Amino acid sequence: MTTPVGPQKTRTTTYLTIQSSDAFIQLRRRARRLIAALFTVFVGWFLATILLAGWAPDLFALEVAGNVNVGLLFVVGQILSTLLITAFYLRYARRWLDPLAERVRDEFERSNR
Amino acid sequence: MSAGVLSMIFLAIILVFVARIGRGKNTPSDYYVANRAFTGPQNGLALFGTYLLMTSFLALSGDVALNGYDAVLFGVSFIIAWLVALVLIAEPLRNTGRFTLGDALSIRMQERPVRMAAATVTLIVFFLYMTIQLTGAAAIVTLLLGVASPLAEAMVILLIGTATTVIVFYGGMRGTTWTQILKAGLLFVGVVALGGALLLHYRFDISTLLGDAASGAGSQSAALLTPGGKFGADTTDKLQFVSQMLTVILGHAALPYLFIRFLTTPSARETRRSVSWAIWLIVPFYVLVMLIGFGAAALVGAETIQSSPGGRLSAAPLLAEELGGVALLAFIASVVFITIIAVTAGLAISAAATFTHDIYRNIARHTPSEGQEVHTARITVVVLCVLMTVVGLLLMRQNLHFMLALNVTLVASSILPTMVYSWFWRRFNTSGVLWTMYGGLITTVVLVAFSPAVSGAPQSMLPDVDFAIFPWSYVGLVSIPLGFLYGWLGSKLSRERDDAAYAEMEIRSLSGAGADK
């Protein structure tokens, strides 16, 4: 259950070596881009919705079909986008991040053996 | 009384379950995180069970019935909060944390002070949440008996306190998790039954349901389907509501009793899977709760809800009685009872982990053996639960509603910035952690103390005095940016910088190399 293998010094050297490896640099770039992009999209989209609800209530009150109005359609949009973002994140992480993370982990295990 | 009997049956099932799972091994990994053996779907259900407080179901549906559209928007923010957990927090935390937040932080900081800071915030969150959960038992009693009775309330608080102690003392994280999974199943079934009955009643014609809801709302009929119920009229009120929703989104994923669950799976990939499972459950759950709120406005009516003993909390139970008779009402009420126990158990295990692992083991001078650590954690559970039961009994008739918002705001202003900086900012250091943790904590508490949540308004804790200088009860829009600012400032004010430790943090958080298995 404790992970450190070998003395702390080799471990630190291993981490510093991995930090400049191609696999890790690529993993970090992709992960950071993904996090920043998705975070901006869903927070921005939700903020846009609540700002419109607060400051343009008349727009949200417009009826579209029966008693369903623009505001309720925005809510439906939020819910669908949450499901879509989740599905996208799972796919992206599996295809583009997991293989790189695995390479980094292998490298780490090899150098620490 | 059938709800009371049903509650006891559910509780007995949980206790038998916990007894059959057994005590497990006497190791910290087994006690705190169940040896990280839960699969994605299991942990996803448990996450769902941990996340949904009694208030997420009863208060939200009542809020929708009375405030309409804005309450729906508020409910959506509880869904979006899970995207923050999925994208930003779950995997890095699984990769860098062992049992507590203190573990993750001490990878690259001075161990003692950061553990103390993390433990302080975690324990404050525990005390506040536990108090809310226990005093919230009053609502259950009102639902079960239809009247407010102090004696019955006190007995329910004692029962919840005792059940929590037994489950967590004996079963640790394993017992807690299975309690949360059972609760998740019951709550989901309850909401599907109630929502399904409602949709069948309307033959899936949502437009008619919404129309009836609008006319059932009485005086505010035109407003129920349009914004305005919670936004208020002037800019101050509107910004306060925006502040409240942003805090919900940012704060929940960083709640200690919730994120300890991210540590109970074998890998970051499995943690990711469990969060996605939680999302697949939480989205339909909230949609149904919103529909139930509109259904209560339509079929029960706003005036009946407001004049009933439980107030807005009675919206869903009254609808259950309307659609499914006493049987459905009894089922819903007993599920709410189990809901509280699942949450208090989660709170108790995370508090015991942080007290024993961050304070006792790492700050006390001697290093205990694994068996001693688990023994201490078990004693901590008993002490904390007894203490909180007493606090719950003392405060049971107080208006403590503000604590719920205070808690999430506090976490969003201290723990969240600390997590983000420690994974993603090279220059972050011990001083930065302490500034963020204590600065965010103090700022939030001071702002809330001088807000309408505490004084100066009819629904304040102290309605008869007025020292509310700050205009909003929900202070996140100010305190969260300040939390980030403190972290930046505190780091810049200290020369400490350890690039090698940051290399470890960065690689571990993103790839899991060197993470605990």
Coordinates of C-alpha atoms in Angstrom, one line a residue, chain B residues 16-487:
Chain B
V16 CA -27.9 -6.5 8.8
F17 CA -26.0 -5.6 5.6
V18 CA -23.3 -3.8 7.6
A19 CA -23.0 -6.7 10.0
R20 CA -22.7 -9.2 7.1
I21 CA -20.0 -7.2 5.4
G22 CA -18.0 -7.5 8.6
R23 CA -15.3 -5.4 10.1
G24 CA -12.7 -6.1 7.5
K25 CA -9.0 -5.9 8.1
N26 CA -7.6 -3.5 10.7
T27 CA -5.7 -1.3 8.2
P28 CA -6.2 2.4 7.5
S29 CA -6.7 1.7 3.8
D30 CA -9.5 -0.8 4.6
Y31 CA -11.1 1.5 7.2
Y32 CA -10.9 4.8 5.4
V33 CA -11.3 3.8 1.7
A34 CA -12.4 0.2 1.7
N35 CA -9.1 -0.9 0.2
R36 CA -10.0 1.1 -2.9
A37 CA -11.9 -2.0 -4.1
F38 CA -15.2 -0.4 -5.3
T39 CA -16.0 -0.6 -9.0
G40 CA -17.1 2.4 -11.1
P41 CA -20.8 1.6 -11.0
Q42 CA -20.8 0.8 -7.2
N43 CA -18.9 4.0 -6.4
G44 CA -21.2 6.0 -8.8
L45 CA -24.2 4.8 -6.9
A46 CA -22.6 5.7 -3.6
L47 CA -21.6 9.1 -4.9
F48 CA -25.2 9.7 -5.8
G49 CA -26.2 8.5 -2.4
T50 CA -23.7 10.8 -0.7
Y51 CA -24.6 13.9 -2.8
L52 CA -28.3 13.9 -2.3
L53 CA -29.2 15.5 1.0
M54 CA -32.7 15.4 2.2
T55 CA -32.9 19.0 1.1
S56 CA -32.0 18.2 -2.5
F57 CA -35.2 16.3 -2.8
L58 CA -37.7 17.9 -0.4
A59 CA -36.5 21.5 -0.4
L60 CA -35.9 21.6 -4.2
S61 CA -39.3 20.2 -5.1
G62 CA -41.0 22.6 -2.7
D63 CA -38.9 25.5 -4.1
V64 CA -40.0 24.6 -7.6
A65 CA -43.7 24.4 -6.5
L66 CA -43.5 27.9 -4.8
N67 CA -40.8 29.8 -6.8
G68 CA -41.1 28.0 -10.2
Y69 CA -38.6 28.7 -13.0
D70 CA -35.8 30.2 -10.9
A71 CA -35.8 27.1 -8.6
V72 CA -35.5 25.0 -11.7
L73 CA -32.5 27.0 -12.7
F74 CA -31.1 26.6 -9.2
G75 CA -31.6 22.8 -9.5
V76 CA -29.7 22.8 -12.8
S77 CA -26.7 24.3 -10.9
F78 CA -26.6 21.1 -8.8
I79 CA -26.2 19.1 -12.0
I80 CA -23.5 21.3 -13.5
A81 CA -21.5 21.0 -10.2
W82 CA -20.8 17.4 -11.4
L83 CA -19.0 18.6 -14.5
V84 CA -16.6 20.4 -12.2
A85 CA -16.1 17.1 -10.3
L86 CA -15.6 15.1 -13.5
V87 CA -13.4 17.5 -15.4
L88 CA -11.3 19.2 -12.8
I89 CA -11.2 17.3 -9.5
A90 CA -12.0 13.6 -9.5
E91 CA -8.9 12.1 -11.3
P92 CA -6.2 14.4 -10.0
L93 CA -7.5 13.8 -6.4
R94 CA -7.5 10.0 -6.9
N95 CA -4.0 10.2 -8.2
T96 CA -2.5 12.4 -5.5
G97 CA -4.7 11.7 -2.4
R98 CA -4.3 8.7 -0.1
F99 CA -7.0 9.1 2.5
T100 CA -7.4 12.8 3.0
L101 CA -6.8 16.2 1.4
G102 CA -3.8 16.6 3.7
D103 CA -2.1 13.7 1.9
A104 CA -2.5 15.3 -1.5
L105 CA -1.2 18.6 -0.3
S106 CA 1.8 17.3 1.6
I107 CA 3.3 15.8 -1.6
R108 CA 4.8 19.3 -2.3
M109 CA 4.3 21.3 0.9
Q110 CA 5.5 21.3 4.5
E111 CA 3.5 18.5 5.9
R112 CA 2.4 19.6 9.4
P113 CA 1.0 23.1 8.7
V114 CA -0.9 22.0 5.5
R115 CA -2.3 19.0 7.2
M116 CA -3.5 21.1 10.1
A117 CA -5.1 23.6 7.7
A118 CA -6.8 20.9 5.7
A119 CA -8.1 19.2 8.8
T120 CA -9.4 22.4 10.3
V121 CA -11.5 23.2 7.3
T122 CA -12.7 19.6 6.9
L123 CA -13.7 19.4 10.6
I124 CA -15.6 22.7 10.4
V125 CA -17.5 21.5 7.4
F126 CA -18.2 18.3 9.3
F127 CA -19.6 20.2 12.3
L128 CA -21.8 22.4 10.3
Y129 CA -23.2 19.7 8.0
M130 CA -23.8 17.3 10.8
T131 CA -25.7 19.9 12.7
I132 CA -27.9 20.7 9.7
Q133 CA -28.5 17.0 9.1
L134 CA -29.5 16.2 12.7
T135 CA -31.6 19.3 13.2
G136 CA -33.2 18.6 9.9
A137 CA -34.8 15.6 11.5
A138 CA -37.5 17.9 12.8
A139 CA -38.8 18.0 9.2
I140 CA -38.9 14.2 9.1
V141 CA -40.9 14.0 12.3
T142 CA -43.4 16.6 11.0
L143 CA -43.7 14.5 7.8
L144 CA -44.2 11.3 9.7
L145 CA -46.6 12.5 12.3
G146 CA -48.2 15.5 10.6
V147 CA -47.5 17.7 13.7
A148 CA -44.4 19.2 15.3
S149 CA -43.4 17.3 18.4
P150 CA -40.2 18.1 20.3
L151 CA -40.0 14.7 22.0
A152 CA -40.3 12.8 18.8
E153 CA -37.7 15.1 17.2
A154 CA -35.3 14.4 20.0
M155 CA -35.8 10.7 19.6
V156 CA -35.2 10.8 15.9
I157 CA -31.9 12.8 16.4
L158 CA -30.8 10.2 19.0
L159 CA -31.7 7.4 16.6
I160 CA -29.8 8.9 13.7
G161 CA -26.8 9.6 15.9
T162 CA -26.8 6.0 17.2
A163 CA -27.3 4.4 13.8
T164 CA -24.5 6.5 12.3
T165 CA -22.1 5.6 15.1
V166 CA -22.8 1.9 14.8
I167 CA -22.5 1.8 11.0
V168 CA -19.2 3.8 10.8
F169 CA -17.6 2.3 14.0
Y170 CA -18.2 -1.2 12.8
G171 CA -18.2 -1.0 9.1
G172 CA -15.9 1.9 8.3
M173 CA -15.9 3.0 4.7
R174 CA -17.3 -0.3 3.5
G175 CA -20.4 -0.1 5.7
T176 CA -20.8 3.6 4.9
T177 CA -20.6 2.9 1.2
W178 CA -23.2 0.1 1.3
T179 CA -25.5 2.3 3.3
Q180 CA -25.1 5.0 0.7
I181 CA -25.7 2.5 -2.1
L182 CA -28.9 1.2 -0.5
K183 CA -30.1 4.8 0.1
A184 CA -29.3 5.7 -3.5
G185 CA -31.4 2.8 -4.7
L186 CA -34.4 3.6 -2.4
L187 CA -34.3 7.3 -3.2
F188 CA -34.1 6.7 -6.9
V189 CA -37.0 4.2 -6.8
G190 CA -39.0 6.7 -4.6
V191 CA -38.5 9.6 -7.0
V192 CA -39.2 7.4 -10.1
A193 CA -42.4 6.1 -8.5
L194 CA -43.6 9.5 -7.6
G195 CA -42.5 11.1 -10.9
G196 CA -43.9 8.2 -12.8
A197 CA -47.2 8.4 -11.1
L198 CA -47.3 12.1 -11.9
L199 CA -46.4 11.6 -15.6
L200 CA -49.0 8.8 -15.9
H201 CA -51.6 11.1 -14.3
Y202 CA -50.9 13.6 -17.0
R203 CA -50.4 11.0 -19.7
F204 CA -46.9 12.4 -20.3
D205 CA -48.4 15.7 -21.4
I206 CA -45.8 18.1 -19.9
S207 CA -47.4 21.2 -21.3
T208 CA -50.7 20.6 -19.5
L209 CA -48.8 19.8 -16.3
L210 CA -46.9 23.1 -16.6
G211 CA -50.2 25.0 -17.3
D212 CA -51.9 23.4 -14.3
A213 CA -48.8 24.2 -12.1
A214 CA -49.0 27.9 -13.2
S215 CA -52.7 28.1 -12.3
G216 CA -52.2 26.1 -9.1
A217 CA -49.7 28.6 -7.9
G218 CA -52.5 31.1 -7.1
S219 CA -51.4 34.6 -6.6
Q220 CA -48.1 34.3 -8.5
S221 CA -49.7 32.2 -11.3
A222 CA -48.3 34.1 -14.3
A223 CA -44.8 34.0 -12.8
L224 CA -44.3 30.3 -12.1
L225 CA -42.9 29.4 -15.5
T226 CA -40.9 32.6 -16.0
P227 CA -37.8 34.0 -14.2
G228 CA -38.4 36.2 -11.2
G229 CA -39.3 34.0 -8.2
K230 CA -35.8 34.0 -6.7
F231 CA -34.0 36.6 -8.8
G232 CA -35.9 39.4 -7.1
A233 CA -36.4 42.8 -8.4
D234 CA -33.3 44.8 -8.0
T235 CA -29.7 44.2 -9.1
T236 CA -28.5 43.4 -5.6
D237 CA -31.0 40.5 -5.3
K238 CA -30.2 39.3 -8.8
L239 CA -26.5 39.2 -8.2
Q240 CA -27.1 37.4 -4.9
F241 CA -28.9 34.6 -6.8
V242 CA -26.1 34.5 -9.4
S243 CA -23.6 34.2 -6.5
Q244 CA -25.6 31.4 -4.9
M245 CA -25.7 29.4 -8.2
L246 CA -22.0 29.8 -8.9
T247 CA -21.1 28.7 -5.4
V248 CA -23.2 25.6 -5.8
I249 CA -21.3 24.8 -9.1
L250 CA -17.8 25.3 -7.7
G251 CA -18.2 24.2 -4.1
H252 CA -19.8 20.8 -4.2
A253 CA -17.0 18.9 -5.9
A254 CA -14.6 20.1 -3.2
L255 CA -16.7 18.9 -0.2
P256 CA -14.5 16.6 1.9
Y257 CA -17.1 14.0 2.6
L258 CA -17.9 13.8 -1.1
F259 CA -14.4 13.7 -2.5
I260 CA -13.2 11.0 -0.1
R261 CA -15.4 8.8 -2.3
F262 CA -13.1 9.5 -5.3
L263 CA -10.4 7.6 -3.3
T264 CA -12.3 4.4 -3.0
T265 CA -11.7 3.0 -6.5
P266 CA -8.7 1.1 -7.8
S267 CA -7.6 3.7 -10.4
A268 CA -8.3 7.2 -11.7
R269 CA -9.9 5.7 -14.7
E270 CA -12.4 3.9 -12.4
T271 CA -13.0 7.1 -10.5
R272 CA -13.8 8.8 -13.8
R273 CA -16.2 6.0 -14.6
S274 CA -17.9 6.3 -11.2
V275 CA -18.4 10.1 -11.6
S276 CA -20.0 9.5 -15.0
W277 CA -22.3 6.9 -13.4
A278 CA -23.2 9.4 -10.8
I279 CA -24.0 11.9 -13.6
W280 CA -26.2 9.4 -15.5
L281 CA -28.2 9.0 -12.2
I282 CA -28.3 12.6 -11.0
V283 CA -29.5 14.1 -14.2
P284 CA -32.8 12.1 -14.5
F285 CA -33.2 12.4 -10.7
Y286 CA -33.1 16.2 -10.8
V287 CA -35.4 16.4 -13.8
L288 CA -38.0 14.2 -12.0
V289 CA -37.6 16.3 -8.8
M290 CA -38.3 19.5 -10.8
L291 CA -41.4 17.9 -12.4
I292 CA -42.5 16.7 -9.0
G293 CA -42.3 20.3 -7.8
F294 CA -44.5 21.5 -10.7
G295 CA -46.8 18.6 -10.1
A296 CA -47.2 19.6 -6.4
A297 CA -48.1 23.1 -7.5
A298 CA -50.6 21.7 -10.0
L299 CA -52.3 19.0 -7.9
V300 CA -51.8 20.2 -4.3
G301 CA -51.6 23.9 -4.8
A302 CA -49.3 26.5 -3.4
E303 CA -51.6 27.6 -0.6
T304 CA -52.0 24.1 0.8
I305 CA -48.2 23.6 0.7
Q306 CA -47.5 26.8 2.5
S307 CA -50.1 26.3 5.2
S308 CA -49.1 22.7 6.0
P309 CA -46.8 22.1 9.1
G310 CA -43.7 21.2 7.0
G311 CA -44.1 24.2 4.7
R312 CA -42.3 23.9 1.4
L313 CA -40.7 20.6 2.5
S314 CA -44.2 19.1 2.4
A315 CA -44.7 19.7 -1.3
A316 CA -43.4 16.2 -2.5
P317 CA -44.9 14.3 0.4
L318 CA -48.3 15.9 -0.1
L319 CA -48.1 15.1 -3.8
A320 CA -47.2 11.5 -2.9
E321 CA -50.3 11.3 -0.7
E322 CA -52.4 12.8 -3.5
L323 CA -51.2 10.4 -6.2
G324 CA -50.4 7.2 -4.3
G325 CA -52.2 7.4 -1.0
V326 CA -50.7 6.7 2.4
A327 CA -48.4 3.9 1.1
L328 CA -46.5 6.2 -1.2
L329 CA -46.3 8.9 1.5
A330 CA -44.9 6.3 4.0
F331 CA -42.3 5.1 1.5
I332 CA -41.2 8.7 0.6
A333 CA -40.9 9.7 4.3
S334 CA -38.9 6.6 5.3
V335 CA -36.6 7.1 2.3
V336 CA -35.9 10.6 3.6
F337 CA -35.0 9.2 7.0
I338 CA -32.5 6.8 5.5
T339 CA -31.2 9.6 3.3
I340 CA -30.0 11.5 6.5
I341 CA -28.2 8.4 7.9
A342 CA -26.4 7.8 4.6
V343 CA -25.1 11.4 4.6
T344 CA -24.2 11.5 8.3
A345 CA -22.3 8.2 7.9
G346 CA -20.3 9.7 5.0
L347 CA -19.6 12.8 7.1
A348 CA -18.4 10.8 10.1
I349 CA -16.0 8.6 8.1
S350 CA -14.4 11.6 6.4
A351 CA -14.1 13.5 9.7
A352 CA -12.6 10.4 11.5
A353 CA -10.1 10.0 8.6
T354 CA -8.9 13.6 8.7
F355 CA -8.7 13.7 12.5
T356 CA -6.8 10.5 12.9
H357 CA -4.7 10.7 9.8
D358 CA -3.9 14.4 9.6
I359 CA -4.0 15.5 13.2
Y360 CA -3.4 12.5 15.5
R361 CA -1.0 10.5 13.3
N362 CA 1.0 13.2 11.7
I363 CA 1.0 16.0 14.1
A364 CA 1.2 14.0 17.4
R365 CA 4.8 13.0 18.0
H366 CA 4.7 9.3 18.0
T367 CA 3.8 7.2 14.9
P368 CA 1.0 4.7 15.7
S369 CA 0.9 1.3 14.1
E370 CA -1.8 0.6 11.5
G371 CA -3.9 -1.2 14.0
Q372 CA -3.6 1.6 16.5
E373 CA -4.5 4.2 13.9
V374 CA -7.8 2.3 13.0
H375 CA -8.5 1.9 16.7
T376 CA -8.1 5.7 17.2
A377 CA -10.3 6.4 14.2
R378 CA -13.0 4.2 15.6
I379 CA -12.9 6.0 19.0
T380 CA -13.0 9.3 17.0
V381 CA -16.2 8.2 15.3
V382 CA -17.9 7.5 18.7
V383 CA -16.7 10.8 20.2
L384 CA -17.7 12.9 17.2
C385 CA -21.1 11.3 16.9
V386 CA -21.9 11.6 20.6
L387 CA -20.8 15.2 20.5
M388 CA -22.8 16.0 17.4
T389 CA -25.9 14.3 18.8
V390 CA -25.7 16.5 21.8
V391 CA -25.2 19.6 19.7
G392 CA -28.1 18.5 17.5
L393 CA -30.4 18.1 20.6
L394 CA -29.3 21.5 21.9
L395 CA -29.9 23.3 18.6
M396 CA -32.8 21.3 17.3
R397 CA -35.4 24.1 17.1
Q398 CA -33.0 26.8 15.9
N399 CA -33.2 28.3 12.4
L400 CA -29.9 27.0 11.0
H401 CA -30.8 27.2 7.3
F402 CA -27.9 29.5 6.6
M403 CA -25.3 26.9 7.5
L404 CA -25.9 24.9 4.4
A405 CA -25.0 27.8 2.1
L406 CA -22.2 28.8 4.5
N407 CA -20.7 25.4 4.2
V408 CA -20.6 25.1 0.4
T409 CA -19.3 28.7 0.2
L410 CA -16.6 28.0 2.7
V411 CA -15.4 24.9 0.7
A412 CA -15.5 26.8 -2.6
S413 CA -13.4 29.6 -1.2
S414 CA -10.8 27.6 0.6
I415 CA -10.4 23.9 -0.5
L416 CA -11.3 24.4 -4.2
P417 CA -8.6 27.1 -4.8
T418 CA -6.1 25.1 -2.8
M419 CA -6.7 22.0 -5.0
V420 CA -6.5 23.8 -8.3
Y421 CA -3.3 25.7 -7.4
S422 CA -1.6 22.7 -6.0
W423 CA -2.1 20.6 -9.1
F424 CA -1.7 23.3 -11.8
W425 CA 0.5 26.1 -10.4
R426 CA 4.3 25.5 -10.1
R427 CA 4.9 28.5 -7.8
F428 CA 2.2 27.5 -5.2
N429 CA 3.7 26.8 -1.8
T430 CA 3.0 26.2 1.9
S431 CA 2.4 29.8 2.6
G432 CA -0.1 29.9 -0.3
V433 CA -2.0 26.9 1.1
L434 CA -2.3 28.5 4.5
W435 CA -3.4 31.9 3.1
T436 CA -6.0 30.2 0.9
M437 CA -7.3 27.9 3.6
Y438 CA -7.5 30.2 6.6
G439 CA -8.1 33.3 4.5
G440 CA -11.0 31.8 2.6
L441 CA -12.4 30.3 5.8
I442 CA -12.3 33.6 7.8
T443 CA -13.5 35.7 4.9
T444 CA -16.5 33.5 4.3
V445 CA -17.4 33.3 8.0
V446 CA -17.1 37.1 8.5
L447 CA -19.1 38.0 5.4
V448 CA -21.9 35.6 6.3
A449 CA -21.9 36.8 9.9
F450 CA -22.5 40.3 8.7
S451 CA -25.1 39.2 6.0
P452 CA -28.9 39.0 6.1
A453 CA -28.5 35.2 6.7
V454 CA -27.6 35.9 10.3
S455 CA -29.4 39.1 11.2
G456 CA -31.8 41.8 10.0
A457 CA -34.3 39.8 7.9
P458 CA -37.4 37.8 8.9
Q459 CA -35.8 34.5 7.8
S460 CA -32.4 35.3 9.5
M461 CA -31.1 33.2 12.4
L462 CA -31.4 36.3 14.6
P463 CA -34.4 38.2 13.1
D464 CA -34.7 40.7 16.0
V465 CA -31.3 42.4 15.7
D466 CA -29.7 43.9 12.6
F467 CA -26.0 44.1 12.0
A468 CA -26.1 43.0 8.3
I469 CA -23.7 45.3 6.6
F470 CA -23.1 42.9 3.7
P471 CA -26.0 42.8 1.3
W472 CA -26.1 39.1 0.3
S473 CA -26.7 36.0 2.2
Y474 CA -24.7 34.0 -0.4
V475 CA -21.2 35.5 -0.4
G476 CA -19.5 33.2 -2.9
L477 CA -19.2 35.8 -5.7
V478 CA -16.9 37.8 -3.4
S479 CA -15.3 35.1 -1.2
I480 CA -14.3 32.6 -4.0
P481 CA -12.2 35.2 -6.0
L482 CA -10.7 36.3 -2.7
G483 CA -9.7 32.7 -1.9
F484 CA -7.8 32.5 -5.2
L485 CA -6.3 35.9 -4.6
Y486 CA -5.0 34.9 -1.1
G487 CA -3.4 31.8 -2.6

